CSV table of N, CA and C in Angstrom, one decimal:
chain,number,residue,atom,x,y,z
A,165,MET,N,151.2,60.1,147.3
A,165,MET,CA,150.7,61.3,147.6
A,165,MET,C,149.5,61.1,148.7
A,166,SER,N,149.3,62.4,149.2
A,166,SER,CA,148.2,62.3,150.1
A,166,SER,C,146.7,62.6,149.5
A,167,THR,N,145.7,62.3,150.1
A,167,THR,CA,144.3,62.5,149.6
A,167,THR,C,144.0,63.9,149.4
A,168,LYS,N,144.6,64.8,150.2
A,168,LYS,CA,144.4,66.3,150.2
A,168,LYS,C,144.8,66.6,148.7
A,169,LYS,N,146.0,66.3,148.5
A,169,LYS,CA,146.8,66.7,147.3
A,169,LYS,C,145.9,66.4,145.8
A,170,VAL,N,145.4,64.9,146.1
A,170,VAL,CA,144.6,64.4,144.8
A,170,VAL,C,143.5,65.3,144.7
A,171,ILE,N,142.8,65.5,145.6
A,171,ILE,CA,141.5,66.2,145.6
A,171,ILE,C,141.7,67.7,145.1
A,172,LEU,N,142.7,68.4,145.6
A,172,LEU,CA,143.2,69.7,145.2
A,172,LEU,C,143.4,69.6,143.7
A,173,ILE,N,144.1,68.7,143.2
A,173,ILE,CA,144.6,68.6,141.7
A,173,ILE,C,143.2,68.4,141.0
A,174,VAL,N,142.4,67.3,141.5
A,174,VAL,CA,141.2,67.1,140.8
A,174,VAL,C,140.2,68.4,140.6
A,175,VAL,N,140.2,69.1,141.7
A,175,VAL,CA,139.3,70.3,141.8
A,175,VAL,C,139.8,71.5,140.7
A,176,VAL,N,141.1,71.6,140.9
A,176,VAL,CA,141.8,72.5,139.9
A,176,VAL,C,141.8,72.1,138.4
A,177,VAL,N,141.7,70.9,138.0
A,177,VAL,CA,141.6,70.4,136.7
A,177,VAL,C,139.9,70.7,136.3
A,178,VAL,N,139.0,70.4,137.2
A,178,VAL,CA,137.7,70.6,137.0
A,178,VAL,C,137.3,72.0,136.7
A,179,ILE,N,138.0,72.8,137.4
A,179,ILE,CA,137.8,74.3,137.4
A,179,ILE,C,138.3,74.8,135.9
A,180,ILE,N,139.3,74.4,135.4
A,180,ILE,CA,140.0,74.7,134.1
A,180,ILE,C,139.1,74.1,133.1
A,181,ILE,N,138.7,73.0,133.0
A,181,ILE,CA,137.8,72.3,132.1
A,181,ILE,C,136.5,73.2,131.9
A,182,LEU,N,135.9,73.7,133.0
A,182,LEU,CA,134.7,74.3,133.2
A,182,LEU,C,134.9,75.7,132.4
A,183,GLY,N,135.9,76.4,132.9
A,183,GLY,CA,136.3,77.6,132.3
A,183,GLY,C,136.5,77.7,130.8
A,184,LEU,N,137.1,76.7,130.5
A,184,LEU,CA,137.2,76.6,128.9
A,184,LEU,C,136.0,76.1,128.2
A,185,ALA,N,135.4,75.2,128.7
A,185,ALA,CA,134.0,74.9,128.2
A,185,ALA,C,133.0,76.3,128.1
A,186,GLY,N,133.1,77.0,129.3
A,186,GLY,CA,132.1,78.2,129.2
A,186,GLY,C,132.7,79.3,128.2
A,187,THR,N,134.0,79.4,128.1
A,187,THR,CA,134.6,80.4,127.2
A,187,THR,C,134.2,80.0,125.6
A,188,ILE,N,134.2,78.8,125.5
A,188,ILE,CA,133.9,78.2,124.2
A,188,ILE,C,132.5,78.3,124.0
A,189,ALA,N,131.6,78.2,124.7
A,189,ALA,CA,130.2,78.1,124.8
A,189,ALA,C,129.8,79.7,124.6
A,190,GLY,N,130.4,80.4,125.3
A,190,GLY,CA,130.0,82.1,125.1
A,190,GLY,C,130.5,82.5,123.9
A,191,TYR,N,131.6,82.1,123.1
A,191,TYR,CA,131.9,82.4,121.9
A,191,TYR,C,130.6,81.8,120.8
A,192,VAL,N,130.4,80.7,121.0
A,192,VAL,CA,129.4,80.3,120.0
A,192,VAL,C,127.9,80.9,120.0
A,193,PHE,N,127.5,81.1,121.3
A,193,PHE,CA,126.3,81.7,121.4
A,193,PHE,C,126.3,83.0,121.0
A,194,ASN,N,127.3,84.0,121.4
A,194,ASN,CA,127.2,85.4,121.3
A,194,ASN,C,127.7,85.8,119.9
A,195,LYS,N,128.7,85.1,119.4
A,195,LYS,CA,129.5,85.5,118.3
A,195,LYS,C,129.1,84.8,117.0
A,196,GLY,N,128.1,83.7,117.1
A,196,GLY,CA,127.6,82.8,116.1
A,196,GLY,C,128.7,82.1,115.5
A,197,GLY,N,129.5,81.4,116.2
A,197,GLY,CA,130.8,80.8,115.5
A,197,GLY,C,130.5,79.5,114.6
A,198,PHE,N,129.3,79.1,114.8
A,198,PHE,CA,129.0,77.9,114.0
A,198,PHE,C,127.8,78.1,113.3
A,199,THR,N,127.8,77.3,112.1
A,199,THR,CA,126.7,77.9,111.0
A,199,THR,C,125.5,77.3,111.6
A,200,PHE,N,125.3,76.5,112.4
A,200,PHE,CA,124.1,76.0,113.0
A,200,PHE,C,123.3,77.1,113.6
A,201,PHE,N,124.1,78.0,114.4
A,201,PHE,CA,123.6,79.0,115.1
A,201,PHE,C,123.4,80.1,114.2
A,202,GLU,N,124.0,80.3,113.2
A,202,GLU,CA,123.8,81.6,112.3
A,202,GLU,C,122.6,81.3,111.5
A,203,ASN,N,122.4,80.2,111.1
A,203,ASN,CA,121.1,79.9,110.1
A,203,ASN,C,119.9,80.3,111.1
A,204,ASN,N,120.0,80.0,112.2
A,204,ASN,CA,119.0,80.5,113.1
A,204,ASN,C,118.6,82.0,113.3
A,205,LYS,N,119.6,82.6,113.0
A,205,LYS,CA,119.5,84.2,113.2
A,205,LYS,C,119.2,85.0,111.8
A,206,LYS,N,119.5,84.3,110.8
A,206,LYS,CA,119.2,84.9,109.5
A,206,LYS,C,117.8,85.3,109.5
A,207,LYS,N,117.4,86.6,109.0
A,207,LYS,CA,116.0,87.1,108.5
A,207,LYS,C,116.0,86.8,107.2
A,208,GLU,N,114.6,86.3,106.9
A,208,GLU,CA,114.2,86.0,105.7
A,208,GLU,C,114.1,87.4,104.8
A,209,LYS,N,114.7,87.6,103.9
A,209,LYS,CA,114.4,88.7,102.9
A,209,LYS,C,113.3,88.7,102.2
A,210,VAL,N,112.4,89.9,102.1
A,210,VAL,CA,111.1,89.7,101.4
A,210,VAL,C,111.1,90.6,100.2
A,211,GLU,N,111.0,89.9,99.0
A,211,GLU,CA,111.1,90.7,97.8
A,211,GLU,C,109.9,91.7,97.6
A,212,LYS,N,110.3,93.0,97.2
A,212,LYS,CA,109.5,94.0,97.1
A,212,LYS,C,109.2,94.4,95.8
A,213,TYR,N,108.0,94.8,95.4
A,213,TYR,CA,107.7,95.3,93.9
A,213,TYR,C,107.2,96.6,94.1
A,214,TYR,N,107.4,97.1,93.0
A,214,TYR,CA,106.9,98.8,93.0
A,214,TYR,C,105.7,99.1,91.9
A,215,LEU,N,104.8,99.7,92.3
A,215,LEU,CA,104.0,100.1,90.9
A,215,LEU,C,104.1,101.7,91.0
A,216,SER,N,104.4,102.4,89.9
A,216,SER,CA,104.4,103.7,90.1
A,216,SER,C,103.3,104.3,88.9
A,217,LEU,N,102.5,105.1,89.4
A,217,LEU,CA,101.4,105.7,88.7
A,217,LEU,C,101.9,107.0,88.0
A,218,ASP,N,100.9,107.3,87.1
A,218,ASP,CA,101.2,108.7,86.4
A,218,ASP,C,100.8,109.9,87.0
A,219,SER,N,101.1,110.9,86.7
A,219,SER,CA,100.6,112.1,87.7
A,219,SER,C,99.1,112.1,87.9
A,220,ILE,N,98.7,112.5,88.9
A,220,ILE,CA,97.3,112.6,89.4
A,220,ILE,C,97.1,113.9,89.7
A,221,TYR,N,96.2,114.6,89.3
A,221,TYR,CA,95.8,116.0,89.4
A,221,TYR,C,94.5,115.9,90.2
A,222,CYS,N,94.3,116.7,91.4
A,222,CYS,CA,93.1,116.6,92.2
A,222,CYS,C,92.8,118.1,93.0
A,223,ASN,N,91.5,118.3,93.1
A,223,ASN,CA,91.1,119.7,93.6
A,223,ASN,C,91.1,119.4,95.0
A,224,ILE,N,91.5,120.3,95.8
A,224,ILE,CA,91.6,120.5,97.0
A,224,ILE,C,90.4,121.1,97.6
A,225,LYS,N,89.7,120.4,98.8
A,225,LYS,CA,88.4,121.1,99.4
A,225,LYS,C,88.6,122.3,99.8
A,226,ASP,N,87.4,123.1,99.6
A,226,ASP,CA,87.4,124.6,99.8
A,226,ASP,C,88.5,125.5,99.6
A,227,SER,N,89.2,125.0,98.3
A,227,SER,CA,90.3,125.7,97.6
A,227,SER,C,90.0,125.8,96.2
A,228,LYS,N,90.7,126.9,95.7
A,228,LYS,CA,90.9,127.3,94.2
A,228,LYS,C,92.2,126.3,93.5
A,229,LYS,N,93.1,126.0,94.6
A,229,LYS,CA,94.3,125.1,94.3
A,229,LYS,C,94.0,123.6,93.9
A,230,VAL,N,95.1,123.3,93.1
A,230,VAL,CA,95.1,122.0,92.6
A,230,VAL,C,96.4,121.3,93.1
A,231,LEU,N,96.3,119.9,93.3
A,231,LEU,CA,97.3,119.2,94.0
A,231,LEU,C,97.8,118.2,92.8
A,232,SER,N,99.1,118.3,92.4
A,232,SER,CA,99.7,117.4,91.3
A,232,SER,C,100.4,116.3,92.2
A,233,LEU,N,100.5,115.2,91.9
A,233,LEU,CA,100.7,114.1,92.7
A,233,LEU,C,101.3,112.8,91.7
A,234,LYS,N,102.6,112.3,92.1
A,234,LYS,CA,103.0,111.1,91.6
A,234,LYS,C,103.2,110.1,92.7
A,235,VAL,N,102.6,109.1,92.9
A,235,VAL,CA,102.4,108.1,93.5
A,235,VAL,C,103.0,106.6,93.4
A,236,THR,N,103.8,106.1,94.1
A,236,THR,CA,104.6,104.7,93.8
A,236,THR,C,103.9,104.0,95.2
A,237,ILE,N,103.4,102.7,94.8
A,237,ILE,CA,102.9,101.8,95.5
A,237,ILE,C,103.8,100.6,96.1
A,238,GLU,N,104.3,100.3,97.2
A,238,GLU,CA,105.1,99.2,97.4
A,238,GLU,C,104.2,98.0,97.8
A,239,LEU,N,104.4,96.7,97.3
A,239,LEU,CA,103.9,95.5,97.5
A,239,LEU,C,104.9,94.5,97.7
A,240,ILE,N,104.6,93.5,98.4
A,240,ILE,CA,105.3,92.1,98.5
A,240,ILE,C,104.8,91.0,97.8
A,241,ASP,N,103.8,91.1,96.9
A,241,ASP,CA,103.5,90.0,96.0
A,241,ASP,C,103.4,90.5,94.6
A,242,GLU,N,104.0,89.7,93.9
A,242,GLU,CA,104.3,89.9,92.3
A,242,GLU,C,102.8,90.0,91.8
A,243,ASP,N,101.8,89.0,92.2
A,243,ASP,CA,100.5,88.9,91.6
A,243,ASP,C,99.7,90.0,91.9
A,244,SER,N,99.8,90.5,93.0
A,244,SER,CA,99.1,91.8,93.5
A,244,SER,C,99.4,92.9,92.6
A,245,LYS,N,100.9,93.0,92.5
A,245,LYS,CA,101.2,94.2,91.4
A,245,LYS,C,100.8,93.9,90.1
A,246,THR,N,100.5,92.8,89.6
A,246,THR,CA,100.0,92.7,88.2
A,246,THR,C,98.5,93.3,88.4
A,247,GLU,N,97.6,92.8,89.4
A,247,GLU,CA,96.1,93.0,89.5
A,247,GLU,C,96.2,94.7,89.6
A,248,LEU,N,96.9,95.3,90.6
A,248,LEU,CA,97.0,96.7,90.4
A,248,LEU,C,97.2,97.5,89.3
A,249,GLU,N,98.2,96.8,88.7
A,249,GLU,CA,98.5,97.4,87.3
A,249,GLU,C,97.3,97.4,86.4
A,250,ASN,N,96.4,96.6,86.4
A,250,ASN,CA,95.4,96.5,85.6
A,250,ASN,C,94.4,97.3,86.0
A,251,LYS,N,94.5,97.8,87.3
A,251,LYS,CA,93.2,98.6,87.8
A,251,LYS,C,93.5,99.8,88.3
A,252,GLN,N,94.7,100.5,87.6
A,252,GLN,CA,95.0,101.8,88.0
A,252,GLN,C,94.1,102.9,88.1
A,253,PHE,N,93.2,102.5,87.5
A,253,PHE,CA,91.8,103.9,87.0
A,253,PHE,C,91.2,103.7,88.7
A,254,LEU,N,91.2,102.4,89.3
A,254,LEU,CA,90.5,102.4,90.4
A,254,LEU,C,91.4,103.2,91.7
A,255,ILE,N,92.6,102.8,91.7
A,255,ILE,CA,93.6,103.5,92.6
A,255,ILE,C,93.6,105.0,92.4
A,256,LYS,N,93.5,105.7,91.2
A,256,LYS,CA,93.4,107.0,90.9
A,256,LYS,C,92.3,107.6,91.6
A,257,ASP,N,91.0,106.9,91.2
A,257,ASP,CA,89.7,107.3,91.5
A,257,ASP,C,89.8,107.6,93.1
A,258,ASP,N,90.4,106.4,93.9
A,258,ASP,CA,90.4,106.5,95.3
A,258,ASP,C,91.3,107.6,95.8
A,259,ILE,N,92.5,107.6,95.1
A,259,ILE,CA,93.3,108.9,95.9
A,259,ILE,C,92.6,110.2,95.5
A,260,ASN,N,91.9,110.3,94.4
A,260,ASN,CA,91.2,111.7,94.0
A,260,ASN,C,90.3,111.9,95.2
A,261,LYS,N,89.3,110.9,95.5
A,261,LYS,CA,88.4,110.9,96.6
A,261,LYS,C,88.9,111.5,97.8
A,262,ILE,N,90.0,110.9,98.1
A,262,ILE,CA,90.8,111.0,99.4
A,262,ILE,C,91.0,112.7,99.6
A,263,ILE,N,91.8,112.9,98.5
A,263,ILE,CA,92.4,114.3,98.2
A,263,ILE,C,91.3,115.3,98.3
A,264,ARG,N,90.2,115.2,97.5
A,264,ARG,CA,89.3,116.0,97.5
A,264,ARG,C,88.3,116.2,98.8
A,265,ASN,N,88.6,115.4,99.7
A,265,ASN,CA,88.0,115.8,101.1
A,265,ASN,C,89.2,116.4,102.2
A,266,LYS,N,90.3,116.8,101.7
A,266,LYS,CA,91.3,117.4,102.5
A,266,LYS,C,91.2,118.8,102.3
A,267,THR,N,91.7,119.5,103.3
A,267,THR,CA,91.9,121.2,103.2
A,267,THR,C,93.3,121.3,103.0
A,268,GLU,N,93.8,122.3,102.6
A,268,GLU,CA,95.1,122.7,102.4
A,268,GLU,C,95.9,122.4,103.8
A,269,GLU,N,95.1,122.9,104.9
A,269,GLU,CA,96.1,122.9,106.0
A,269,GLU,C,96.3,121.3,106.4
A,270,GLU,N,95.3,120.4,106.1
A,270,GLU,CA,95.5,118.9,106.3
A,270,GLU,C,96.6,118.4,105.5
A,271,LEU,N,96.9,119.2,104.5
A,271,LEU,CA,98.2,118.5,103.6
A,271,LEU,C,99.4,118.9,103.8
A,272,GLN,N,99.5,120.1,104.7
A,272,GLN,CA,100.6,120.9,105.1
A,272,GLN,C,101.7,120.1,106.0
A,273,GLY,N,102.9,120.3,105.9
A,273,GLY,CA,103.9,119.7,106.7
A,273,GLY,C,104.0,118.1,106.6
A,274,SER,N,105.2,117.5,107.2
A,274,SER,CA,105.5,116.0,107.2
A,274,SER,C,104.5,115.4,107.9
A,275,GLU,N,103.6,115.9,108.7
A,275,GLU,CA,102.6,115.2,109.5
A,275,GLU,C,101.5,114.9,108.6
A,276,GLY,N,101.1,116.1,107.8
A,276,GLY,CA,100.1,116.0,106.9
A,276,GLY,C,100.3,115.0,105.6
A,277,LEU,N,101.3,114.9,105.2
A,277,LEU,CA,102.0,114.0,104.2
A,277,LEU,C,101.9,112.5,104.6
A,278,THR,N,102.4,112.4,105.9
A,278,THR,CA,102.4,111.1,106.5
A,278,THR,C,101.1,110.4,106.6
A,279,ASN,N,100.2,111.3,107.2
A,279,ASN,CA,98.7,110.7,107.4
A,279,ASN,C,98.1,110.6,106.0
A,280,LEU,N,98.5,111.5,105.0
A,280,LEU,CA,97.8,111.1,103.6
A,280,LEU,C,98.3,109.7,103.2
A,281,GLN,N,99.7,109.3,103.5
A,281,GLN,CA,100.3,108.3,102.8
A,281,GLN,C,99.5,107.0,103.8
A,282,LYS,N,99.4,107.2,104.8
A,282,LYS,CA,98.7,106.3,105.7
A,282,LYS,C,97.3,105.7,105.3
A,283,GLU,N,96.4,107.0,104.9
A,283,GLU,CA,95.2,106.9,104.7
A,283,GLU,C,95.1,106.4,103.2
A,284,ILE,N,96.0,106.6,102.2
A,284,ILE,CA,95.7,105.9,101.1
A,284,ILE,C,96.1,104.5,101.1
A,285,LYS,N,97.2,103.9,101.8
A,285,LYS,CA,97.4,102.9,102.0
A,285,LYS,C,96.5,101.9,102.5
A,286,ASN,N,95.9,102.6,103.6
A,286,ASN,CA,95.0,101.6,104.3
A,286,ASN,C,93.6,101.7,103.5
A,287,SER,N,93.3,102.7,102.5
A,287,SER,CA,92.2,102.7,101.7
A,287,SER,C,92.3,101.5,100.7
A,288,LEU,N,93.6,101.6,100.0
A,288,LEU,CA,93.7,100.5,99.2
A,288,LEU,C,93.8,99.1,99.5
A,289,VAL,N,94.3,98.9,100.7
A,289,VAL,CA,94.3,97.5,101.4
A,289,VAL,C,92.8,97.0,101.5
A,290,LYS,N,91.9,98.1,101.9
A,290,LYS,CA,90.6,97.8,102.1
A,290,LYS,C,89.9,97.5,100.7
A,291,ILE,N,90.3,98.3,99.7
A,291,ILE,CA,89.3,98.1,98.4
A,291,ILE,C,89.6,97.1,97.8
A,292,PHE,N,91.1,96.5,97.7
A,292,PHE,CA,91.5,95.4,96.9
A,292,PHE,C,91.6,94.1,98.1
A,293,ASP,N,91.2,94.5,99.2
A,293,ASP,CA,91.4,93.3,100.3
A,293,ASP,C,92.8,92.8,100.3
A,294,ASP,N,93.8,93.4,100.2
A,294,ASP,CA,95.1,92.8,99.9
A,294,ASP,C,96.2,93.5,100.8
A,295,GLU,N,96.7,92.8,101.8
A,295,GLU,CA,97.7,93.1,102.7
A,295,GLU,C,99.1,93.2,102.2
A,296,SER,N,99.2,92.7,100.9
A,296,SER,CA,100.6,92.9,100.4
A,296,SER,C,100.9,94.3,100.3
A,297,ILE,N,99.9,95.2,100.3
A,297,ILE,CA,100.4,96.4,99.9
A,297,ILE,C,100.9,97.1,101.4
A,298,THR,N,102.2,97.2,101.3
A,298,THR,CA,103.1,97.7,102.4
A,298,THR,C,103.1,99.3,102.8
A,299,ASN,N,103.5,100.0,101.6
A,299,ASN,CA,103.5,101.4,101.8
A,299,ASN,C,103.3,102.1,100.6
A,300,VAL,N,103.0,103.3,100.7
A,300,VAL,CA,102.7,104.4,99.5
A,300,VAL,C,103.7,105.5,99.7
A,301,TYR,N,104.4,105.9,98.2
A,301,TYR,CA,105.3,106.8,98.4
A,301,TYR,C,104.9,108.0,97.6
A,302,PHE,N,105.3,109.2,97.8
A,302,PHE,CA,105.0,110.3,97.0
A,302,PHE,C,106.3,110.8,96.4
A,303,ASP,N,106.4,110.7,94.8
A,303,ASP,CA,107.5,111.0,94.2
A,303,ASP,C,107.5,112.4,94.1
A,304,GLU,N,106.4,112.9,94.1
A,304,GLU,CA,106.3,114.4,93.6
A,304,GLU,C,104.9,114.9,94.2
A,305,MET,N,104.9,115.9,94.8
A,305,MET,CA,103.7,116.6,95.4
A,305,MET,C,103.8,118.0,95.1
A,306,ILE,N,103.1,118.7,94.5
A,306,ILE,CA,102.9,120.1,94.2
A,306,ILE,C,101.4,120.6,94.5
A,307,ILE,N,101.5,121.7,95.2
A,307,ILE,CA,100.1,122.4,95.3
A,307,ILE,C,100.4,123.6,94.7
A,308,GLN,N,99.3,123.9,93.7
A,308,GLN,CA,99.2,125.3,93.0
A,308,GLN,C,98.1,125.9,93.0
């Protein structure tokens, strides 16, 4: 065999090997074919805890109307949930203070509710110095 034929055969074999190696590497990295790579992709699930408060009744600023509200607080720490359960009176007092400084217009619409949720959450985080409070939900909200 001539040297040109040997070089040509070696080049073709190297190209085939590189093509196979690239295909396998692409599968492993893009599809997560091996458990080693899958373990790096998994996100750690955070357990959530919920504290539901009894109905809260609040006067609305510059209005004869009353707001009836049921609130659920989402937390990511069980110890914080226990602490908040024992201090529900502080939570209710804080929510009352916030709502008594809101007008009917400020409480209207989805933007008003979202702003109120954020304000209550931020206030509770500040009062209890606890970043494990992640969200505030309204189970029921009635203005009469």
